[in-house]
Amino acid sequence: MTEMVKGYNFAFIDEYAKREIRRKVLKAVSIPGYQVPFGSRELPIARGWGTGGLQITLSLIGQKDILKIIDQGSDDSVNAVNIKRFIEATTGVFITSDTLKATIIQTRHRIPEEELGDDQILVLQVPYPEPLRIVEPEEKETRRMHAEMDYAKIWVFLYENIVKWKEITIGARYPVMVAGRYIMDPSPIPRYDVPRLNNARTLYLFGAGREKRIYAVPPFTEVKPLEFEDHRFRIENFKGKACELCASTDTFLDEIILDDKRMYTCSDTSFCKKRGNNPRVLKYIDRNQQ
Amino acid sequence: MGYVAAKGGREAILNAEELVDYFRLKGESLPLSVKAIKEQFRLACDKVMSEGALYAPELAALALKQAEGDTIEASFLLRAYRSTLPRISYSEPVDTEEMSVVRRISSAFKDIPGGQILGPTRDYIQRLLRFDLLEEKEKKMTTYIEEGKLEQKVPKVINLLREEGLLPQPAVSHIRNKTPETFALDTECQRLSNGVKSEEEPYDITRYALVFPLPRSGVLQAMARGEEGGMMAIAYSSMRGYGDTHPTLAELRVGHVFLKIKHPITGKTVKVGEVLVTEAEVIAGKPTQAGEEVPQFTLGYSLVFGHNERKAICMAMLDITMKAQETKHPAEDQEFVICHIDSIESGGFTAHWKLPHYVTFQSDLDRLRKIQKEKGFKLEADTLRKK
Amino acid sequence: MRETKFDTIFDSQKIFRTLLDAFAHPGKVVKISGLRIGPPSGISKASAGVLFTLLDLEVGFAVSTCDKKQSEKIAEYFIINTGSRLKNLESADFILALGELPELERIKKGSLEYPDEGATIVYAVEEVNEPRPFYLRRDTTCQKGRGLSGIDSVRLTLTGPGINGERHLSLKGLKKQEVIKIMEVNKEFPLGIDFVFTDRKDKCFALPRSTRIVEVKEA
């Protein structure tokens, strides 16, 4: 357990900063998918390394919370460890790697495989909050496009993609439509995780520290990836591949290059361990697909 | 499981922390004293204070020591420290005509009231490596002239131009004493006017999100915290052809100004400290005309912490270029300039590419493999390797 | 007047999480309890706690009530304890409404570019309840008009983000006409006003602008 650092407020940032973030989080939840600007503070962790998610977590967290932090699905990756060290040292809360035990999960680039409950909050770190940035560099203009629901440019972009490549080229960070109103960047989660946002039981909060935006997807909210009638949204294909460690064939896999071969392991390391012990542990099942 | 990259993180991080200290100190030299850095790496400290947005010479020197001379890293240390400091009071506006000047020049006039004061500048020193400094054992230059003679008060050049009506009068008609109450009131006006922010109280980008168009006070604040190199690249693009500013440096001055606050109990103005600042005033040669009024020059302004001439000049230039009616070039685009000059942000994001991205990359791989297949190419890695 | 036993760090944190739960699940009745404060008569600890959590010098608030004297006293209480500034209805970010809904058309609804600038209203009513599931409920028709004499009651059916299908609520101290005004003011989503309803027993629920009231019945 890391020792608590002295001389700093509980959860590091001052109460004025927390209050502002809390007000903005409530507005974000009230207007699903809309990016609320906020006065992002500098933290001892670099901009672009999860400071938006971190500021949300620090504003949410209380002494009784149980926290899980992952990066690329893993609890042990250096960045996840670094953020954990910081929060532990400034709050003293319990840290877990068990997805089901956590009250708050902060994540970069993944949603855990197991189904999250309605008393949990998932905080996603966001590098680019603006889904329209790929077609329009200027903030003034993208803000107008959202205001007027003028989304023609991104539809044209996707259409031209299909014409040229017979496939949409966006890998992760696949744009979604939230509650039929706002196009939203789901953060760089793989497409595999995108259906998890739709009608979920959990509250998803998104924080972009460098770009100073907060947004949210409440539970039971319709979240649809942008797709065409004749060109459906498609998740990553792991057909014929299995995790080398737990033998799962239904999880998102990391591809690993070794000297003599190529192999795959689960990206969600905590889930992989559970499956390793008990192959019958359930992952999230997409009820909307059934 | 040695192949699972970047895991077992905690131990690795602790080792890295120790290694950093080892590399800092492994040579034969004695540890640098913060005092020596503060005094002899004066300009580096000034840069760090300016970009770290905190006037604290000793802490800037400490940050430089800790960061092994990396100014961007040192500025980041100061910025992060700044977030933890309570805001006790707001200072009174500083009148730079009251500045104790160590250096001031004007390229607009041959001679000016108060005279051209060259001060400590390398401008006219030949850039020859001074090998005698390799073995500098004693201080040869400890006294120059009495401090009193070095620092003096002189009138400002632009005031002369203002009196002649060549430059517009300052836009700020009155500045209230800033208290949390007036500040909140101002915020209110800003919210009400929906994006068009009031100019009476400075917009504080450390408290409110950047929204565009940003009022000029917010623009100046963002630039005062900006990174010299980034600002110079954009300002230079305008100077050399991506834009048509043909500026004249009306005045550049470096010196100390007093920081004053209203005493919380007596209400009297009291001096609480002194800061070294660089101020530049640049005039755009092309006349502009507001409606039917007299055609006048446009003024670009800058004020930055420390002795920081390049940054001050670039900031004043950008203040002019961003006033362009039409944005034809990068330097004229307020959003472009303001979003790309903060080294804490750009440096942090640049560094973040070192973080694992294998989930997103897997997602990209999936797309490319599918596209290759769709287009009739089958270049599976395994088959390639077998060839 | 000055509350010394309100813990600005941990009480605020707990109330915020309760509020967040309420906003994420519109219509879900939550409770804000255990506060050691003594707000002026006319407002509940929950209403005070919500505003303590959200107000400071960077936002403005208004108190909407017919009793001017009471209004002044309450305003002073929040100025002293939060440092927030008193505003008129047109410019307030937060409005505490007592007894009756203020004129909603005067209140900020945000702009299409910045809809988040719409205000939040904390509306104190008599009582809020989630009705028991229908199979446990007694025949409701018998209760009609029998409730507390003289107090208006409504039943609401809600749908929208945060709600799995539909959610039902019953409120005492709210007129059907007021509910219709709320529906009216929030029909131009994303423009609108977000509501927190609090009752005398410190129970609350949230009604963000994204929630649609699909049915309102006088009970």
PDB file of N, CA, C and O in Angstrom, chain A residues 238-263:
ATOM      1  N   PHE A 238     -12.012 -11.954 -34.565  1.00  0.00           N
ATOM      2  CA  PHE A 238     -11.011 -12.856 -33.973  1.00  0.00           C
ATOM      3  C   PHE A 238     -11.363 -14.311 -34.276  1.00  0.00           C
ATOM      4  O   PHE A 238     -11.118 -15.207 -33.470  1.00  0.00           O
ATOM      5  N   LYS A 239     -11.988 -14.536 -35.427  1.00  0.00           N
ATOM      6  CA  LYS A 239     -12.444 -15.873 -35.770  1.00  0.00           C
ATOM      7  C   LYS A 239     -11.262 -16.850 -35.801  1.00  0.00           C
ATOM      8  O   LYS A 239     -10.212 -16.560 -36.357  1.00  0.00           O
ATOM      9  N   GLY A 240     -11.468 -17.966 -35.161  1.00  0.00           N
ATOM     10  CA  GLY A 240     -10.426 -18.985 -35.191  1.00  0.00           C
ATOM     11  C   GLY A 240      -9.280 -18.737 -34.227  1.00  0.00           C
ATOM     12  O   GLY A 240      -8.335 -19.501 -34.146  1.00  0.00           O
ATOM     13  N   LYS A 241      -9.323 -17.637 -33.472  1.00  0.00           N
ATOM     14  CA  LYS A 241      -8.262 -17.340 -32.521  1.00  0.00           C
ATOM     15  C   LYS A 241      -8.767 -17.614 -31.095  1.00  0.00           C
ATOM     16  O   LYS A 241      -9.959 -17.490 -30.825  1.00  0.00           O
ATOM     17  N   ALA A 242      -7.863 -17.952 -30.215  1.00  0.00           N
ATOM     18  CA  ALA A 242      -8.242 -18.182 -28.816  1.00  0.00           C
ATOM     19  C   ALA A 242      -7.137 -17.655 -27.909  1.00  0.00           C
ATOM     20  O   ALA A 242      -5.979 -17.552 -28.315  1.00  0.00           O
ATOM     21  N   CYS A 243      -7.518 -17.319 -26.696  1.00  0.00           N
ATOM     22  CA  CYS A 243      -6.530 -16.832 -25.732  1.00  0.00           C
ATOM     23  C   CYS A 243      -5.596 -17.984 -25.342  1.00  0.00           C
ATOM     24  O   CYS A 243      -6.046 -19.068 -24.978  1.00  0.00           O
ATOM     25  N   GLU A 244      -4.305 -17.713 -25.398  1.00  0.00           N
ATOM     26  CA  GLU A 244      -3.293 -18.722 -25.100  1.00  0.00           C
ATOM     27  C   GLU A 244      -3.322 -19.104 -23.618  1.00  0.00           C
ATOM     28  O   GLU A 244      -2.907 -20.184 -23.234  1.00  0.00           O
ATOM     29  N   LEU A 245      -3.815 -18.191 -22.777  1.00  0.00           N
ATOM     30  CA  LEU A 245      -3.753 -18.426 -21.335  1.00  0.00           C
ATOM     31  C   LEU A 245      -5.021 -19.073 -20.786  1.00  0.00           C
ATOM     32  O   LEU A 245      -4.954 -19.968 -19.960  1.00  0.00           O
ATOM     33  N   CYS A 246      -6.205 -18.584 -21.231  1.00  0.00           N
ATOM     34  CA  CYS A 246      -7.440 -19.117 -20.635  1.00  0.00           C
ATOM     35  C   CYS A 246      -8.318 -19.818 -21.669  1.00  0.00           C
ATOM     36  O   CYS A 246      -9.388 -20.296 -21.348  1.00  0.00           O
ATOM     37  N   ALA A 247      -7.881 -19.840 -22.919  1.00  0.00           N
ATOM     38  CA  ALA A 247      -8.572 -20.535 -24.003  1.00  0.00           C
ATOM     39  C   ALA A 247      -9.894 -19.890 -24.431  1.00  0.00           C
ATOM     40  O   ALA A 247     -10.645 -20.481 -25.207  1.00  0.00           O
ATOM     41  N   SER A 248     -10.175 -18.685 -23.942  1.00  0.00           N
ATOM     42  CA  SER A 248     -11.426 -18.023 -24.347  1.00  0.00           C
ATOM     43  C   SER A 248     -11.420 -17.758 -25.846  1.00  0.00           C
ATOM     44  O   SER A 248     -10.390 -17.405 -26.425  1.00  0.00           O
ATOM     45  N   THR A 249     -12.600 -17.913 -26.448  1.00  0.00           N
ATOM     46  CA  THR A 249     -12.706 -17.593 -27.873  1.00  0.00           C
ATOM     47  C   THR A 249     -13.697 -16.443 -28.093  1.00  0.00           C
ATOM     48  O   THR A 249     -13.996 -16.092 -29.217  1.00  0.00           O
ATOM     49  N   ASP A 250     -14.184 -15.890 -26.996  1.00  0.00           N
ATOM     50  CA  ASP A 250     -15.231 -14.867 -27.128  1.00  0.00           C
ATOM     51  C   ASP A 250     -14.819 -13.529 -26.510  1.00  0.00           C
ATOM     52  O   ASP A 250     -15.669 -12.733 -26.144  1.00  0.00           O
ATOM     53  N   THR A 251     -13.530 -13.296 -26.358  1.00  0.00           N
ATOM     54  CA  THR A 251     -13.082 -12.045 -25.743  1.00  0.00           C
ATOM     55  C   THR A 251     -12.242 -11.239 -26.730  1.00  0.00           C
ATOM     56  O   THR A 251     -11.823 -11.758 -27.762  1.00  0.00           O
ATOM     57  N   PHE A 252     -11.993  -9.958 -26.372  1.00  0.00           N
ATOM     58  CA  PHE A 252     -11.109  -9.132 -27.208  1.00  0.00           C
ATOM     59  C   PHE A 252      -9.672  -9.538 -26.919  1.00  0.00           C
ATOM     60  O   PHE A 252      -9.259  -9.614 -25.768  1.00  0.00           O
ATOM     61  N   LEU A 253      -8.918  -9.835 -28.004  1.00  0.00           N
ATOM     62  CA  LEU A 253      -7.579 -10.400 -27.823  1.00  0.00           C
ATOM     63  C   LEU A 253      -6.469  -9.418 -28.188  1.00  0.00           C
ATOM     64  O   LEU A 253      -6.627  -8.590 -29.087  1.00  0.00           O
ATOM     65  N   ASP A 254      -5.369  -9.511 -27.457  1.00  0.00           N
ATOM     66  CA  ASP A 254      -4.143  -8.798 -27.823  1.00  0.00           C
ATOM     67  C   ASP A 254      -3.320  -9.730 -28.698  1.00  0.00           C
ATOM     68  O   ASP A 254      -3.163 -10.904 -28.377  1.00  0.00           O
ATOM     69  N   GLU A 255      -2.771  -9.191 -29.775  1.00  0.00           N
ATOM     70  CA  GLU A 255      -1.934  -9.999 -30.657  1.00  0.00           C
ATOM     71  C   GLU A 255      -0.488  -9.833 -30.210  1.00  0.00           C
ATOM     72  O   GLU A 255      -0.026  -8.709 -30.004  1.00  0.00           O
ATOM     73  N   ILE A 256       0.211 -10.923 -30.024  1.00  0.00           N
ATOM     74  CA  ILE A 256       1.574 -10.833 -29.527  1.00  0.00           C
ATOM     75  C   ILE A 256       2.517 -11.500 -30.520  1.00  0.00           C
ATOM     76  O   ILE A 256       2.263 -12.607 -30.998  1.00  0.00           O
ATOM     77  N   ILE A 257       3.596 -10.798 -30.835  1.00  0.00           N
ATOM     78  CA  ILE A 257       4.541 -11.345 -31.800  1.00  0.00           C
ATOM     79  C   ILE A 257       5.738 -11.893 -31.035  1.00  0.00           C
ATOM     80  O   ILE A 257       6.420 -11.169 -30.308  1.00  0.00           O
ATOM     81  N   LEU A 258       5.955 -13.188 -31.175  1.00  0.00           N
ATOM     82  CA  LEU A 258       7.134 -13.800 -30.565  1.00  0.00           C
ATOM     83  C   LEU A 258       8.105 -14.118 -31.691  1.00  0.00           C
ATOM     84  O   LEU A 258       7.793 -13.983 -32.863  1.00  0.00           O
ATOM     85  N   ASP A 259       9.304 -14.557 -31.320  1.00  0.00           N
ATOM     86  CA  ASP A 259      10.320 -14.816 -32.332  1.00  0.00           C
ATOM     87  C   ASP A 259       9.833 -15.800 -33.399  1.00  0.00           C
ATOM     88  O   ASP A 259       9.978 -15.589 -34.582  1.00  0.00           O
ATOM     89  N   ASP A 260       9.205 -16.860 -32.926  1.00  0.00           N
ATOM     90  CA  ASP A 260       8.870 -17.912 -33.874  1.00  0.00           C
ATOM     91  C   ASP A 260       7.389 -18.026 -34.174  1.00  0.00           C
ATOM     92  O   ASP A 260       6.982 -18.742 -35.067  1.00  0.00           O
ATOM     93  N   LYS A 261       6.571 -17.346 -33.404  1.00  0.00           N
ATOM     94  CA  LYS A 261       5.140 -17.476 -33.695  1.00  0.00           C
ATOM     95  C   LYS A 261       4.355 -16.241 -33.271  1.00  0.00           C
ATOM     96  O   LYS A 261       4.888 -15.308 -32.676  1.00  0.00           O
ATOM     97  N   ARG A 262       3.096 -16.295 -33.586  1.00  0.00           N
ATOM     98  CA  ARG A 262       2.194 -15.209 -33.251  1.00  0.00           C
ATOM     99  C   ARG A 262       1.134 -15.796 -32.340  1.00  0.00           C
ATOM    100  O   ARG A 262       0.620 -16.882 -32.621  1.00  0.00           O
ATOM    101  N   MET A 263       0.837 -15.130 -31.239  1.00  0.00           N
ATOM    102  CA  MET A 263      -0.190 -15.689 -30.366  1.00  0.00           C
ATOM    103  C   MET A 263      -1.119 -14.605 -29.827  1.00  0.00           C
ATOM    104  O   MET A 263      -0.889 -13.413 -30.029  1.00  0.00           O
TER     105      MET A 263
END
